[in-house]
PDB file of C-alpha atoms in Angstrom:
ATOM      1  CA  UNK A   1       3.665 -20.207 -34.183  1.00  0.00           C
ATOM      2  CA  UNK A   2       7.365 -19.362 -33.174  1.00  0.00           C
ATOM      3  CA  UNK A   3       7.834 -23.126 -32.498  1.00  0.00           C
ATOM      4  CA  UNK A   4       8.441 -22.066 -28.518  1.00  0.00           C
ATOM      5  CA  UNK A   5       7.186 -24.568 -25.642  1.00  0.00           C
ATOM      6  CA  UNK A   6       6.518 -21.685 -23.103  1.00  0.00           C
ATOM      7  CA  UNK A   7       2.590 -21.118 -22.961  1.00  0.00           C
ATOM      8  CA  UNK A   8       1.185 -17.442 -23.089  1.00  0.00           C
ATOM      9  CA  UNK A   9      -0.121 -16.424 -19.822  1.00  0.00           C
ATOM     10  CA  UNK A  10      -3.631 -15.444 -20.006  1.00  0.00           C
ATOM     11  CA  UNK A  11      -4.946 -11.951 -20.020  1.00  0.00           C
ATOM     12  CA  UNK A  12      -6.846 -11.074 -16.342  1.00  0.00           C
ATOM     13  CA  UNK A  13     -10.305 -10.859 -16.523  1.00  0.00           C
ATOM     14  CA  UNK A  14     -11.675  -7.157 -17.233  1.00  0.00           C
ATOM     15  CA  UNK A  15     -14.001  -6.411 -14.030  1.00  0.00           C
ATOM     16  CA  UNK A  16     -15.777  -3.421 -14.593  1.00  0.00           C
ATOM     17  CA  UNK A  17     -16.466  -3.130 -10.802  1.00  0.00           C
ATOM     18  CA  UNK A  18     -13.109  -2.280 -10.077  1.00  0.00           C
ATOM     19  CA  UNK A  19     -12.054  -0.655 -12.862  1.00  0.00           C
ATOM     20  CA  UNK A  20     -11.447   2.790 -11.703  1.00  0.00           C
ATOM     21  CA  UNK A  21      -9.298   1.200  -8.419  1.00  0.00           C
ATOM     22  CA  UNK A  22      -7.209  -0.516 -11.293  1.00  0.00           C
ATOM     23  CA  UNK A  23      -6.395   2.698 -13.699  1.00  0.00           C
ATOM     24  CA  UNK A  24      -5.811   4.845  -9.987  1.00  0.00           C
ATOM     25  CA  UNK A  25      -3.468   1.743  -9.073  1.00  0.00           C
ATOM     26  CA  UNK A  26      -1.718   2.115 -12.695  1.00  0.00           C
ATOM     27  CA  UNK A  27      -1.099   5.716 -11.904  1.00  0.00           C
ATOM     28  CA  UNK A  28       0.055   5.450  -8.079  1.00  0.00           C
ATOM     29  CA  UNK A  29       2.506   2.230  -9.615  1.00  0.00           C
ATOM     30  CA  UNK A  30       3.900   4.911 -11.896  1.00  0.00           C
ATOM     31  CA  UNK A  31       4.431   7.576  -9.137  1.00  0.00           C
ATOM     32  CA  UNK A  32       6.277   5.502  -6.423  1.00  0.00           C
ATOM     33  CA  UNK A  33       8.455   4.355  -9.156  1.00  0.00           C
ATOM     34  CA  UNK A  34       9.116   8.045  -9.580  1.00  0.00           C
ATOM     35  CA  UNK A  35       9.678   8.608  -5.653  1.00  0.00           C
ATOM     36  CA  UNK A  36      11.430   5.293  -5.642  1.00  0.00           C
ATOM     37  CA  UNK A  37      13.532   4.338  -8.582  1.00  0.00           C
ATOM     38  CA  UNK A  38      15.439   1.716  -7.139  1.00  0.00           C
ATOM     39  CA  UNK A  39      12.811  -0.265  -6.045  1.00  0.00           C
ATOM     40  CA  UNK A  40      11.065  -2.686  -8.431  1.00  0.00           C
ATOM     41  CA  UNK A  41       6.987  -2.088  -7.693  1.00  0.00           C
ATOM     42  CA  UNK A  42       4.888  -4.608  -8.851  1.00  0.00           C
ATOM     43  CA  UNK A  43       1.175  -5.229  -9.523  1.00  0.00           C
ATOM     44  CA  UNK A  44       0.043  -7.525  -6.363  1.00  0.00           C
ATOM     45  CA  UNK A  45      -1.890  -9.769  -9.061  1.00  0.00           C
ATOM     46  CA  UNK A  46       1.583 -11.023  -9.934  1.00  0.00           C
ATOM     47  CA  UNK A  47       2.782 -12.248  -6.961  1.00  0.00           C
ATOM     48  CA  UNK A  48       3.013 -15.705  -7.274  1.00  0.00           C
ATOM     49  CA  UNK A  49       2.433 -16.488  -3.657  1.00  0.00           C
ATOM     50  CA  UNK A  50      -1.529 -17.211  -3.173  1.00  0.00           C
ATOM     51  CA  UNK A  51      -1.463 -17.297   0.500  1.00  0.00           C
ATOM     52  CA  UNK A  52      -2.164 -14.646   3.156  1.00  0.00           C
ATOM     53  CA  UNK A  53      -3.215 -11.414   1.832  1.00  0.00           C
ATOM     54  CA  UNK A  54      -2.471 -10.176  -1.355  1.00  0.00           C
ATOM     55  CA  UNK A  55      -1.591  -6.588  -1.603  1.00  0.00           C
ATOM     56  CA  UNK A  56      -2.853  -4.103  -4.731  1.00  0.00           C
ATOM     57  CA  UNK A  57       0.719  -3.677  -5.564  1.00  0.00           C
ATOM     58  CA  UNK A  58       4.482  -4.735  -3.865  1.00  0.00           C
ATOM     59  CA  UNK A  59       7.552  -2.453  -3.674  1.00  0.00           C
ATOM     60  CA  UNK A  60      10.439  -4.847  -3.653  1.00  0.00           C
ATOM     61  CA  UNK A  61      13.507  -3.810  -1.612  1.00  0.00           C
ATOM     62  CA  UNK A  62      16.709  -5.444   0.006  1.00  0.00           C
ATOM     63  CA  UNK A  63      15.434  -5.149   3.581  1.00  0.00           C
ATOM     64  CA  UNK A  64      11.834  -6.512   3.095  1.00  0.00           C
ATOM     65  CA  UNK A  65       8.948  -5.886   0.219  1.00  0.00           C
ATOM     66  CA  UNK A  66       6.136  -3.309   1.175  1.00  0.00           C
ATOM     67  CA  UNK A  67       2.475  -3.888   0.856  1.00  0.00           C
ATOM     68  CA  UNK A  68       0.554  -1.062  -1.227  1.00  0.00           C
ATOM     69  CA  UNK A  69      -2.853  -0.789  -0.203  1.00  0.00           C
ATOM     70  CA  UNK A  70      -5.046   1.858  -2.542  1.00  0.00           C
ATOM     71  CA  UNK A  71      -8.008   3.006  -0.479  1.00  0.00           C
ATOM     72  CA  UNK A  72     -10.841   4.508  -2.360  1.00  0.00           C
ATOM     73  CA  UNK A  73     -14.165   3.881  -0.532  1.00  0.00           C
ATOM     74  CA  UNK A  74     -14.103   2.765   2.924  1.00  0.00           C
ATOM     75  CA  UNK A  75     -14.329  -0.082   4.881  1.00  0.00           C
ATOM     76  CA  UNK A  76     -16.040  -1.423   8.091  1.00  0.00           C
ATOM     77  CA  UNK A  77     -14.257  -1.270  11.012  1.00  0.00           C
ATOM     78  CA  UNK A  78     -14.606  -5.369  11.260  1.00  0.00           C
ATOM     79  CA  UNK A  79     -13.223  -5.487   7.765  1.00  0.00           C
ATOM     80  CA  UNK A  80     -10.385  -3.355   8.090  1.00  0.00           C
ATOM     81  CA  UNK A  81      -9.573  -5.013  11.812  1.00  0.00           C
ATOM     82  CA  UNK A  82      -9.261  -8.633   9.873  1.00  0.00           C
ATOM     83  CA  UNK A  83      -7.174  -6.940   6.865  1.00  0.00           C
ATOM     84  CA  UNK A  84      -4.670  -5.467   9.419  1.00  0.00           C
ATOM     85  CA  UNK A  85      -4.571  -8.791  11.142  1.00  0.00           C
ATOM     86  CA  UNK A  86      -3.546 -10.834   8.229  1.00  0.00           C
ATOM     87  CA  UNK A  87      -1.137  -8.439   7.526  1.00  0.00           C
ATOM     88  CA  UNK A  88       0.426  -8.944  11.312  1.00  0.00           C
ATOM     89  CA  UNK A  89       0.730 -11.794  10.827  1.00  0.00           C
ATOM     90  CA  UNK A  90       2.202 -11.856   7.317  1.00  0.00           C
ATOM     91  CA  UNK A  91       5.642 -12.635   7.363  1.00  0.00           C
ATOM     92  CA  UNK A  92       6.098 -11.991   4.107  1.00  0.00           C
ATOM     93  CA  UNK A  93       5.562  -7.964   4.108  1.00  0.00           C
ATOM     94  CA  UNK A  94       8.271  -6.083   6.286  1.00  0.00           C
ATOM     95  CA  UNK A  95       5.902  -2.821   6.019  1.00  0.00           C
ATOM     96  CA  UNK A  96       2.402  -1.728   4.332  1.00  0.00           C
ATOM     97  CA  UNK A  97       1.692   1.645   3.107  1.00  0.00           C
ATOM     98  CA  UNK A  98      -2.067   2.997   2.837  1.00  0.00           C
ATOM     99  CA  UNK A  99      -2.706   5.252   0.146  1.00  0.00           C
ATOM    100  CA  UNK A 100      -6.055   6.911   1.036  1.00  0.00           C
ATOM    101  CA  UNK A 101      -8.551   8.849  -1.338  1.00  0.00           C
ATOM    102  CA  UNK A 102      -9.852  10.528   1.390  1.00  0.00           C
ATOM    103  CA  UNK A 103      -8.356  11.807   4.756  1.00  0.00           C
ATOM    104  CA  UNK A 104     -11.485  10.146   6.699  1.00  0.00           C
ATOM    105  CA  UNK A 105     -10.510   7.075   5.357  1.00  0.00           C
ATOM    106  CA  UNK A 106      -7.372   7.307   6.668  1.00  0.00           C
ATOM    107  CA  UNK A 107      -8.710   8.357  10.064  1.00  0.00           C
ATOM    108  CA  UNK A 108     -10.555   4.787  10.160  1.00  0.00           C
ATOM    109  CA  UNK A 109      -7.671   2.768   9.596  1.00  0.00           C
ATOM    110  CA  UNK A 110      -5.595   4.922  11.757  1.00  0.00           C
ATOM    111  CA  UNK A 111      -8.091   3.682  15.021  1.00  0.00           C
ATOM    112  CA  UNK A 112      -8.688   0.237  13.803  1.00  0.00           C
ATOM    113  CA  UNK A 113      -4.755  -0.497  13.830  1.00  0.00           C
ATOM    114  CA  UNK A 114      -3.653   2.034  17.067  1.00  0.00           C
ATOM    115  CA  UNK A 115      -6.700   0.757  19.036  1.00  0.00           C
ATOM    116  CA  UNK A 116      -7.301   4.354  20.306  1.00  0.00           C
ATOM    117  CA  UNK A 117     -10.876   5.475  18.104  1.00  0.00           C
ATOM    118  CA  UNK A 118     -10.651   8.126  15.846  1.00  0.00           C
ATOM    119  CA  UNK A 119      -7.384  10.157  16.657  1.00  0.00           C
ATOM    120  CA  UNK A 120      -7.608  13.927  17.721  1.00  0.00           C
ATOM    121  CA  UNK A 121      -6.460  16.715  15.211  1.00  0.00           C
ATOM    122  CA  UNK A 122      -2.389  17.271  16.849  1.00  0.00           C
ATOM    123  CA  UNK A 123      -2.969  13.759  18.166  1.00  0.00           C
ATOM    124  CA  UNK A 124      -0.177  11.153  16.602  1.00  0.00           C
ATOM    125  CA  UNK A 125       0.207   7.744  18.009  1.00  0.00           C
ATOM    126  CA  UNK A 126       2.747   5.551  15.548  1.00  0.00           C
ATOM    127  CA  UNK A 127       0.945   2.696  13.805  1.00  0.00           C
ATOM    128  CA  UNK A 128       4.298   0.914  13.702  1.00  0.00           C
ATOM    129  CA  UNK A 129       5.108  -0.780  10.125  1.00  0.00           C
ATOM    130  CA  UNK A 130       1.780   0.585   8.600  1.00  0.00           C
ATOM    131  CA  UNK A 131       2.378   4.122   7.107  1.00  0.00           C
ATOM    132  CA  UNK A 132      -0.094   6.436   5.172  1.00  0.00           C
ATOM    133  CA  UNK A 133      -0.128   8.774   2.349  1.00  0.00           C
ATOM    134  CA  UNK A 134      -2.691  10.687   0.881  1.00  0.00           C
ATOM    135  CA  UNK A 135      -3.727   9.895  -3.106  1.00  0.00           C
ATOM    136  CA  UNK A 136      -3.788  12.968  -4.435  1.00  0.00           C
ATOM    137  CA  UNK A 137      -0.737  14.319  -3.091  1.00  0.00           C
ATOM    138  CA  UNK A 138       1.304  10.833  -4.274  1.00  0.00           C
ATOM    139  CA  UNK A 139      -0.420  11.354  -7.433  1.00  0.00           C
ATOM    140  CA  UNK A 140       0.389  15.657  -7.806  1.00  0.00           C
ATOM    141  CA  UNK A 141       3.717  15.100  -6.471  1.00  0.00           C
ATOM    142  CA  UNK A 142       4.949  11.861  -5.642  1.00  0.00           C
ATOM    143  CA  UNK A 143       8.178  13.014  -4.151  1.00  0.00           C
ATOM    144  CA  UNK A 144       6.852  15.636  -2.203  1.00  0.00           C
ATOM    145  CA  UNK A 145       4.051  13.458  -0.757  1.00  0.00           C
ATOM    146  CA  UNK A 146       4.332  13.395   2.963  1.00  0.00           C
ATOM    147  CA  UNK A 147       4.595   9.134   4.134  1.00  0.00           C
ATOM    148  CA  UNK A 148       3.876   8.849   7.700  1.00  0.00           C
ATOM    149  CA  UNK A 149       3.169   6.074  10.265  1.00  0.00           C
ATOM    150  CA  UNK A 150       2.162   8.518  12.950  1.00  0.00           C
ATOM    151  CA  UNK A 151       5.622   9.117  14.517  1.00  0.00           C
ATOM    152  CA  UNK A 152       7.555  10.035  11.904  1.00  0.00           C
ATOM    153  CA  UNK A 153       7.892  11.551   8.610  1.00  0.00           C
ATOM    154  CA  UNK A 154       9.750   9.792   5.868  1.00  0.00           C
ATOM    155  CA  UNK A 155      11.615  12.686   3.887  1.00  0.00           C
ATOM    156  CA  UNK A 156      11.673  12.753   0.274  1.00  0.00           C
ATOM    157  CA  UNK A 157      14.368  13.123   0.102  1.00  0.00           C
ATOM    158  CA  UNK A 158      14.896   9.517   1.030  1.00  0.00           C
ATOM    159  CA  UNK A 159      15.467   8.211  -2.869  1.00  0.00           C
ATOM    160  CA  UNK A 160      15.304   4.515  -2.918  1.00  0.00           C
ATOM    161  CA  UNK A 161      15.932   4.125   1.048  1.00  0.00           C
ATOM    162  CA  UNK A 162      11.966   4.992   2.386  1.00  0.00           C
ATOM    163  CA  UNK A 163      11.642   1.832   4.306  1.00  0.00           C
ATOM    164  CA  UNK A 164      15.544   0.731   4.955  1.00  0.00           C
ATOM    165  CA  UNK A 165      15.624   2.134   8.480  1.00  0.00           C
ATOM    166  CA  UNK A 166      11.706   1.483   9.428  1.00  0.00           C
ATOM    167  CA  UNK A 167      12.057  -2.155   9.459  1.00  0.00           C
TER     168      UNK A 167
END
């Protein structure tokens, strides 16, 4: 004993359901700190805020923090429509950014939030403070990895200021 009054937090509890979502999380964590190295990205199992939705990780940044969803196995449409409601009405998340396994995926949380059914190839309708990145190419090259919430493009060239102007 060090003779300190401050109690060790406990260790989480190993689920070996989710296992694989938590090493891929590990790995995209280490990427966007990468792309972003002025923001502070943190697991979402540390926020200390139990109410609304809690995100798989947070990017922390002057203007807002920005909710990291990892998607590896889809949802149903009902599911996803009550995850992107809670998020609306989340005050606490200025932005959330999708990081899909699989582009089909992405194409089912593209019509759940626009409204509009599966979108057309050519077909971009912006999904407002919900953007979308694809896994592997955050986890190849995570400053080349194109970030989009259907109408634009954020550049990598960005460095630190992604989400500054989109909120």
């Amino acid at each position: 004993a060090t003779g300190s009054s401050s109690e060790r937090r406990a260790p989480f509890t190993l689920n070996t359901s989710t296992l694989a979502h938590d090493l891929l999380l590990t790995e995209v964590i280490s990427a966007l700190k990468c792309r972003w190295p002025n923001y502070v990205m943190v697991s979402g199992r540390h926020i200390s805020e139990r109410r609304g939705r809690t995100p798989d990780a947070v990017a922390r940044l002057s203007s807002g923090d920005v909710a990291v969803e990892l998607e590896l196995t889809a949802k149903s449409e009902a599911r996803y429509r009550q995850i992107v409601m809670q998020y609306r009405l989340d005050d606490r998340f200025a932005q959330v950014l999708y990081i899909a396994r699989s582009q089909a995926i992405a194409d089912k949380l593209y019509a759940v939030i626009t409204g509009t059914g599966l979108r057309e190839s050519g077909f971009r309708q912006s999904t407002g403070a919900f953007h979308f990145a694809m896994l592997d190419e955050i986890l190849s090259d995570p400053e080349a990895a194109m970030i989009s919430n259907g109408e634009s493009q954020i550049p990598a060239s960005s460095r630190g200021k992604v989400f500054e102007n989109a909120v």
